Coordinates of C-alpha atoms and ligand atoms in Angstrom, one line a residue:
M1 CA 33.6 221.1 37.8
V2 CA 34.5 218.4 35.9
D3 CA 38.1 218.2 34.3
L4 CA 38.1 218.7 31.1
L5 CA 40.9 216.3 29.2
P6 CA 42.6 218.5 27.0
P7 CA 43.5 217.4 22.9
G8 CA 46.0 214.7 23.0
S9 CA 44.4 213.0 25.8
I10 CA 43.4 209.2 24.8
I11 CA 40.2 207.9 25.0
G12 CA 39.7 204.0 25.4
I13 CA 37.0 201.9 23.5
L14 CA 36.2 198.8 24.5
G15 CA 34.8 197.4 20.9
G16 CA 36.2 197.8 17.5
G17 CA 33.1 197.9 15.2
Q18 CA 31.7 200.7 13.2
L19 CA 30.4 202.6 16.0
G20 CA 34.0 202.3 17.8
R21 CA 35.6 203.4 14.2
M22 CA 33.0 206.3 14.1
L23 CA 34.1 207.3 17.5
S24 CA 37.6 207.3 16.6
V25 CA 37.3 209.6 13.8
A26 CA 35.2 212.0 15.9
A27 CA 37.3 212.1 18.4
S28 CA 40.5 212.7 16.1
R29 CA 38.7 215.8 14.5
L30 CA 38.8 216.9 18.1
G31 CA 42.6 216.5 18.6
L32 CA 42.1 213.5 21.0
K33 CA 43.3 209.8 20.7
T34 CA 41.9 206.5 20.9
H35 CA 42.7 203.0 21.9
I36 CA 40.5 199.9 20.9
F37 CA 40.3 196.9 23.2
E38 CA 39.0 193.9 20.8
P39 CA 38.9 190.2 21.0
N40 CA 39.0 189.8 17.4
Q41 CA 41.9 190.7 14.8
N42 CA 41.8 193.4 12.2
P43 CA 38.8 195.7 13.4
P44 CA 36.8 198.1 11.4
A45 CA 37.9 200.9 14.3
G46 CA 41.5 199.5 14.0
Q47 CA 41.7 201.2 10.7
V48 CA 41.6 204.7 12.4
A49 CA 42.0 204.7 16.0
D50 CA 45.8 205.1 17.4
K51 CA 46.3 202.1 19.1
V52 CA 44.5 198.8 19.1
T53 CA 44.8 195.9 21.6
T54 CA 44.0 192.6 20.2
A55 CA 43.2 190.2 23.4
P56 CA 40.2 188.6 25.1
Y57 CA 38.0 190.4 27.7
D58 CA 39.0 187.9 30.6
D59 CA 43.2 188.9 29.9
L60 CA 43.0 190.5 32.9
A61 CA 47.0 192.0 31.9
A62 CA 45.7 192.8 29.0
L63 CA 43.1 195.0 30.5
G64 CA 45.5 196.1 33.0
Q65 CA 48.0 197.7 30.3
F66 CA 44.7 198.9 28.0
A67 CA 43.8 200.8 31.1
A68 CA 47.3 202.2 32.1
S69 CA 47.5 203.6 28.4
V70 CA 44.4 205.9 28.0
D71 CA 42.7 208.6 30.2
V72 CA 38.8 207.9 30.1
I73 CA 36.8 204.4 29.1
T74 CA 34.0 204.4 27.3
Y75 CA 32.4 201.1 25.2
E76 CA 30.5 200.5 21.8
F77 CA 28.5 197.6 23.0
E78 CA 26.9 196.9 26.3
N79 CA 27.6 193.2 26.8
I80 CA 30.6 193.7 28.0
P81 CA 31.5 190.8 30.5
T82 CA 31.5 191.9 34.4
A83 CA 34.3 190.8 35.2
A84 CA 36.3 193.1 32.8
L85 CA 34.5 196.3 33.6
D86 CA 34.9 195.3 37.7
H87 CA 38.9 195.4 36.9
L88 CA 39.0 198.4 34.7
E89 CA 36.6 200.4 37.1
N90 CA 39.6 200.1 39.6
L91 CA 41.9 201.8 36.9
R92 CA 40.2 204.5 35.1
P93 CA 36.8 206.2 34.9
I94 CA 34.3 204.5 32.7
H95 CA 31.5 206.4 31.0
P96 CA 28.6 205.8 31.1
N97 CA 28.6 204.0 33.9
R98 CA 28.2 200.4 35.6
K99 CA 24.2 201.5 36.5
A100 CA 23.4 202.4 33.0
L101 CA 25.1 199.3 31.7
A102 CA 23.6 197.2 34.3
S103 CA 20.2 198.5 33.2
S104 CA 20.3 197.7 29.9
Q105 CA 21.8 194.4 30.1
D106 CA 19.3 192.4 30.6
R107 CA 15.7 193.0 29.5
I108 CA 13.6 192.4 32.7
V109 CA 16.4 194.3 34.9
E110 CA 15.8 197.4 32.4
K111 CA 11.8 197.1 31.9
N112 CA 11.8 197.3 36.3
F113 CA 13.9 200.1 36.3
L114 CA 11.7 201.9 32.9
Q115 CA 8.9 201.1 35.1
N116 CA 10.1 202.6 38.4
L117 CA 10.7 205.6 36.6
G118 CA 6.9 205.8 36.2
L119 CA 7.6 205.1 32.1
N120 CA 5.3 202.7 29.8
V121 CA 6.8 199.1 28.7
A122 CA 4.9 196.8 27.1
P123 CA 3.8 193.5 29.3
F124 CA 5.8 191.3 30.4
A125 CA 7.0 188.2 32.3
Q126 CA 9.9 186.8 33.7
V127 CA 10.2 182.8 31.4
D128 CA 12.8 180.3 32.8
T129 CA 10.8 177.2 32.4
L130 CA 8.4 175.6 29.8
A131 CA 5.7 175.6 32.5
G132 CA 6.7 179.5 33.4
L133 CA 6.1 180.1 29.5
Q134 CA 3.4 178.3 29.9
A135 CA 1.8 180.1 32.7
A136 CA 2.9 183.8 31.6
L137 CA 1.3 183.1 28.2
Q138 CA -2.0 183.2 30.3
T139 CA -1.6 186.4 31.7
I140 CA 0.2 188.1 28.7
G141 CA -2.0 186.4 26.0
T142 CA -1.0 186.0 22.6
P143 CA 0.1 187.3 20.0
C144 CA 3.8 188.0 22.1
I145 CA 7.2 187.9 21.8
L146 CA 9.5 185.6 23.8
K147 CA 13.3 187.3 23.9
T148 CA 16.3 186.1 26.0
R149 CA 17.0 188.4 28.7
R150 CA 20.5 188.9 27.9
F151 CA 22.9 189.2 24.5
G152 CA 19.6 189.8 21.9
Y153 CA 20.3 192.2 18.8
D154 CA 19.2 192.9 15.8
G155 CA 16.3 190.8 16.2
K156 CA 18.4 187.9 17.2
G157 CA 17.0 185.9 20.5
Q158 CA 13.4 186.7 19.4
V159 CA 10.5 184.5 18.9
R160 CA 7.0 185.6 18.0
I161 CA 4.1 183.1 19.3
D162 CA 0.8 183.6 17.9
D163 CA -0.6 180.6 19.4
I164 CA -0.4 179.2 22.8
A165 CA 0.2 175.9 21.3
E166 CA 3.6 177.2 20.1
A167 CA 4.9 177.5 23.7
S168 CA 7.5 174.7 23.5
T169 CA 9.1 175.4 20.1
A170 CA 9.5 178.7 21.2
F171 CA 10.8 178.0 24.6
N172 CA 13.4 175.4 22.5
A173 CA 14.3 178.0 20.0
L174 CA 15.7 180.1 22.6
N175 CA 17.5 176.6 24.0
G176 CA 16.2 177.7 27.5
A177 CA 17.9 180.7 28.2
P178 CA 16.4 182.9 30.9
A179 CA 13.8 184.8 29.2
V180 CA 10.9 187.7 29.1
L181 CA 7.8 187.0 27.4
E182 CA 6.5 190.5 26.3
G183 CA 3.0 191.5 25.0
F184 CA 3.0 192.4 21.2
V185 CA 2.6 196.3 21.0
N186 CA 0.1 197.3 18.2
F187 CA 3.0 200.4 17.3
E188 CA 1.7 202.9 15.0
R189 CA 5.5 203.6 14.1
E190 CA 8.8 203.0 16.1
V191 CA 10.8 206.4 16.5
S192 CA 14.1 206.9 18.8
V193 CA 15.8 209.5 20.2
I194 CA 19.6 209.9 20.3
A195 CA 20.2 211.7 23.9
A196 CA 23.5 213.1 25.4
R197 CA 24.4 214.0 28.9
S198 CA 27.2 215.5 30.1
Q199 CA 29.7 215.4 33.3
N200 CA 28.2 218.6 34.4
G201 CA 24.8 217.3 34.0
E202 CA 23.7 219.1 31.0
V203 CA 21.0 217.0 28.8
A204 CA 20.4 217.4 24.9
C205 CA 18.8 215.4 22.5
Y206 CA 18.2 215.2 18.9
D207 CA 15.2 215.2 16.9
P208 CA 13.3 211.8 17.1
G209 CA 14.2 209.6 14.0
E210 CA 11.9 207.2 12.7
N211 CA 12.8 203.5 12.5
V212 CA 12.0 200.6 10.0
H213 CA 13.1 197.5 10.4
R214 CA 13.6 194.4 7.9
S215 CA 13.9 190.8 9.2
G216 CA 14.6 192.7 12.4
I217 CA 17.5 194.9 11.9
L218 CA 17.1 198.5 11.0
H219 CA 16.6 199.4 7.3
T220 CA 15.7 203.2 7.5
T221 CA 15.9 206.1 10.1
T222 CA 14.0 209.2 8.6
V223 CA 14.2 212.8 10.4
P224 CA 11.5 214.4 11.1
A225 CA 9.7 211.3 12.7
Q226 CA 5.9 211.7 11.9
L227 CA 4.9 212.8 15.4
N228 CA 2.8 215.3 16.8
L229 CA 4.3 218.1 18.8
A230 CA 3.0 216.4 22.0
Q231 CA 4.6 212.9 21.3
Q232 CA 7.6 215.0 20.1
T233 CA 7.6 216.7 23.8
D234 CA 7.2 213.9 25.8
A235 CA 9.8 211.5 23.7
V236 CA 12.6 214.1 24.0
I237 CA 11.3 214.5 28.2
L238 CA 11.4 210.8 28.7
A239 CA 14.9 210.3 27.6
G240 CA 16.1 212.9 29.7
R241 CA 14.7 211.5 32.9
I242 CA 16.0 208.3 31.9
L243 CA 19.3 209.9 31.5
N244 CA 19.2 211.9 34.7
A245 CA 18.0 209.0 36.8
L246 CA 21.2 207.0 35.7
D247 CA 23.6 210.0 36.6
Y248 CA 24.4 209.2 32.8
V249 CA 27.5 210.4 30.8
G250 CA 27.7 210.1 27.0
V251 CA 24.7 209.1 24.3
M252 CA 22.2 206.7 24.7
G253 CA 19.7 205.3 22.0
V254 CA 16.1 205.2 23.5
E255 CA 13.9 203.3 21.6
L256 CA 10.8 203.9 21.4
F257 CA 6.5 202.1 19.9
V258 CA 4.3 205.2 19.5
T259 CA 0.7 203.9 20.4
K260 CA -2.5 205.4 20.2
Q261 CA -2.3 205.5 24.3
G262 CA 0.7 207.0 24.2
L263 CA 4.6 206.1 24.1
I264 CA 6.3 202.6 25.0
V265 CA 9.7 202.3 26.0
N266 CA 11.0 199.5 23.7
E267 CA 14.7 199.2 25.0
I268 CA 18.0 201.8 26.0
A269 CA 21.0 201.4 24.7
P270 CA 23.5 202.8 26.9
R271 CA 25.7 204.1 23.7
V272 CA 25.9 205.7 20.3
H273 CA 23.1 203.9 18.0
N274 CA 22.8 202.8 14.4
S275 CA 19.4 204.7 14.7
G276 CA 21.3 208.1 15.3
H277 CA 23.7 208.2 12.2
W278 CA 21.5 210.7 10.6
T279 CA 23.2 213.0 12.8
Q280 CA 26.5 212.7 10.7
N281 CA 24.7 214.6 7.9
G282 CA 22.0 216.4 9.8
C283 CA 23.7 218.2 12.4
L284 CA 26.6 220.2 13.4
I285 CA 27.5 217.9 16.1
D286 CA 27.0 214.1 15.3
Q287 CA 26.1 211.8 18.2
F288 CA 29.8 210.6 18.2
E289 CA 31.5 213.4 18.4
Q290 CA 28.7 213.9 20.7
H291 CA 29.8 211.1 23.0
I292 CA 33.5 211.8 22.7
R293 CA 32.8 215.4 24.2
A294 CA 30.6 214.0 27.1
V295 CA 33.5 211.2 28.1
A296 CA 36.4 213.8 28.0
G297 CA 34.4 216.3 30.5
W298 CA 33.6 218.8 27.4
P299 CA 30.3 221.1 27.1
L300 CA 28.0 219.3 25.0
G301 CA 27.1 220.8 21.3
D302 CA 24.1 221.5 20.5
G303 CA 21.9 218.9 19.0
Q304 CA 20.0 221.0 16.6
R305 CA 19.2 219.8 12.9
H306 CA 19.9 221.5 9.8
C307 CA 18.5 219.0 7.1
N308 CA 16.0 216.3 6.8
V309 CA 17.8 213.0 6.4
V310 CA 16.3 209.1 5.4
M311 CA 19.8 207.2 6.7
T312 CA 19.9 203.6 4.7
N313 CA 21.7 200.9 6.5
L314 CA 23.9 199.1 3.8
I315 CA 23.2 195.3 4.9
G316 CA 25.4 192.2 3.1
D317 CA 25.9 193.1 -0.5
D318 CA 23.4 196.3 -0.4
A319 CA 24.9 198.5 -3.5
Y320 CA 25.8 202.1 -2.7
S321 CA 24.6 205.4 -4.3
R322 CA 26.9 208.2 -5.1
D323 CA 24.4 210.8 -5.9
A324 CA 25.7 214.2 -5.0
N325 CA 23.5 214.6 -1.9
I326 CA 23.8 211.6 -0.2
G327 CA 26.4 211.1 2.4
L328 CA 28.3 208.0 2.2
H329 CA 29.7 206.2 5.3
L330 CA 31.4 203.0 4.9
Y331 CA 33.2 200.8 7.6
G332 CA 36.0 199.1 5.7
K333 CA 34.9 195.5 6.5
D334 CA 36.1 193.4 3.5
I335 CA 33.6 190.4 3.9
A336 CA 29.8 191.5 2.7
K337 CA 28.1 188.6 4.7
P338 CA 24.2 188.8 4.7
G339 CA 23.0 190.3 7.4
R340 CA 26.2 192.4 8.0
K341 CA 26.3 196.0 8.5
M342 CA 28.6 197.0 5.9
G343 CA 28.0 201.3 6.0
H344 CA 24.9 203.1 5.8
E345 CA 24.1 206.4 3.2
N346 CA 22.4 209.7 4.8
R347 CA 20.5 211.5 1.7
I348 CA 19.7 215.1 2.9
S349 CA 16.8 217.6 1.9
P350 CA 16.1 220.6 2.7
I351 CA 13.8 221.7 5.9
S352 CA 11.3 223.2 4.4
D353 CA 10.5 220.2 1.6
Ligands
AMP401 P1 14.4 194.5 19.8 O1 15.4 193.5 19.8 O2 13.7 194.6 21.5 O3 14.6 196.1 20.0 O4 13.3 193.9 19.1 C1 13.7 194.4 17.7 C2 12.1 195.0 16.8 O5 11.6 194.0 17.4 C3 11.6 196.1 17.3 O6 12.3 197.5 16.9 C4 10.3 196.0 16.9 O7 10.0 196.4 15.6 C5 9.9 194.5 17.3 N1 9.4 194.2 18.5 C6 10.3 194.1 19.5 N2 9.2 193.9 20.6 C7 8.2 194.2 20.1 C8 6.8 194.0 21.1 N3 6.9 193.9 22.3 N4 5.8 194.1 20.2 C9 5.8 194.6 18.9 N5 6.7 194.5 18.3 C10 8.3 194.6 19.0

């Protein structure tokens, strides 16, 4: 049996962006407190958390004080420096675990892990040099996408290659960073499953959502996704297999390409996920509360959906709506830079529609 952290306990969260903010709100609804660790000043999560430490991830003394002040540690992004984690994990439990982080920080490690589970991924090849890219292009063919192995997000660190003559331009665009060449998947749609696993090993999945991107950034997530029953079942079962294989605790986002040949896993994110924001207005227990429950050793809520939802991200200076049937979520960021996620809206409608 697992020790359940009682109300009043403190959850440490690495990262103070909007995900940390929404995790803090969910924790406070359960009577739990949060302490944010974030290198940047005035993080969005700082406005709603109980405590904020502003320090870089290589400040071991600050990390130590942070760990000493919390009961458990979680994170809102996957690119936490390894040395920080090495230090923290000797001091407090960290959920999700290191294996989950390692399997998602590097695209090659991630794809090998998924393939070893028997899941389908896009054809891929490791690329470290221009000559290596040219060789990989011979096996993978075009069109294809060259991606940095690490630190990519919102379509950053990626170049599409339509012709092998573009090899050196593409390689230079990534500044020689270790990369992976991926065959272009001719998908019918993109969906994601937001799945959770508790410390006792129970798994709960939300209905798959259908994702549309604009300029590499998530634009909308729609539930229900247009999937037949077999695809829906496959999506949920494969997410459960990933969580079990990692002995995972917390919420994970599993991004999938839907093709005529079946589901292909694009990537996994060991944290609450933008494509799960619809759960805030579509489910009794949303992804943020679900994650907090899992890391605090509480039983999971069920992920049942009670309405249809279209989640739209508010990016840069996108105007937001004041419609009565729209749940508005703003992140408290004062400067609306292009491409910056400022908030999102959940438009709900009855399931019978
Ligand atoms: P990623 O950062 O890997 O999630 O990629 C961002 C977006 O680029 C995805 O959501 C897809 O729309 C597109 N994309 C990435 N990889 C591929 C691929 N191998 N084939 C087709 N589209 C892709």
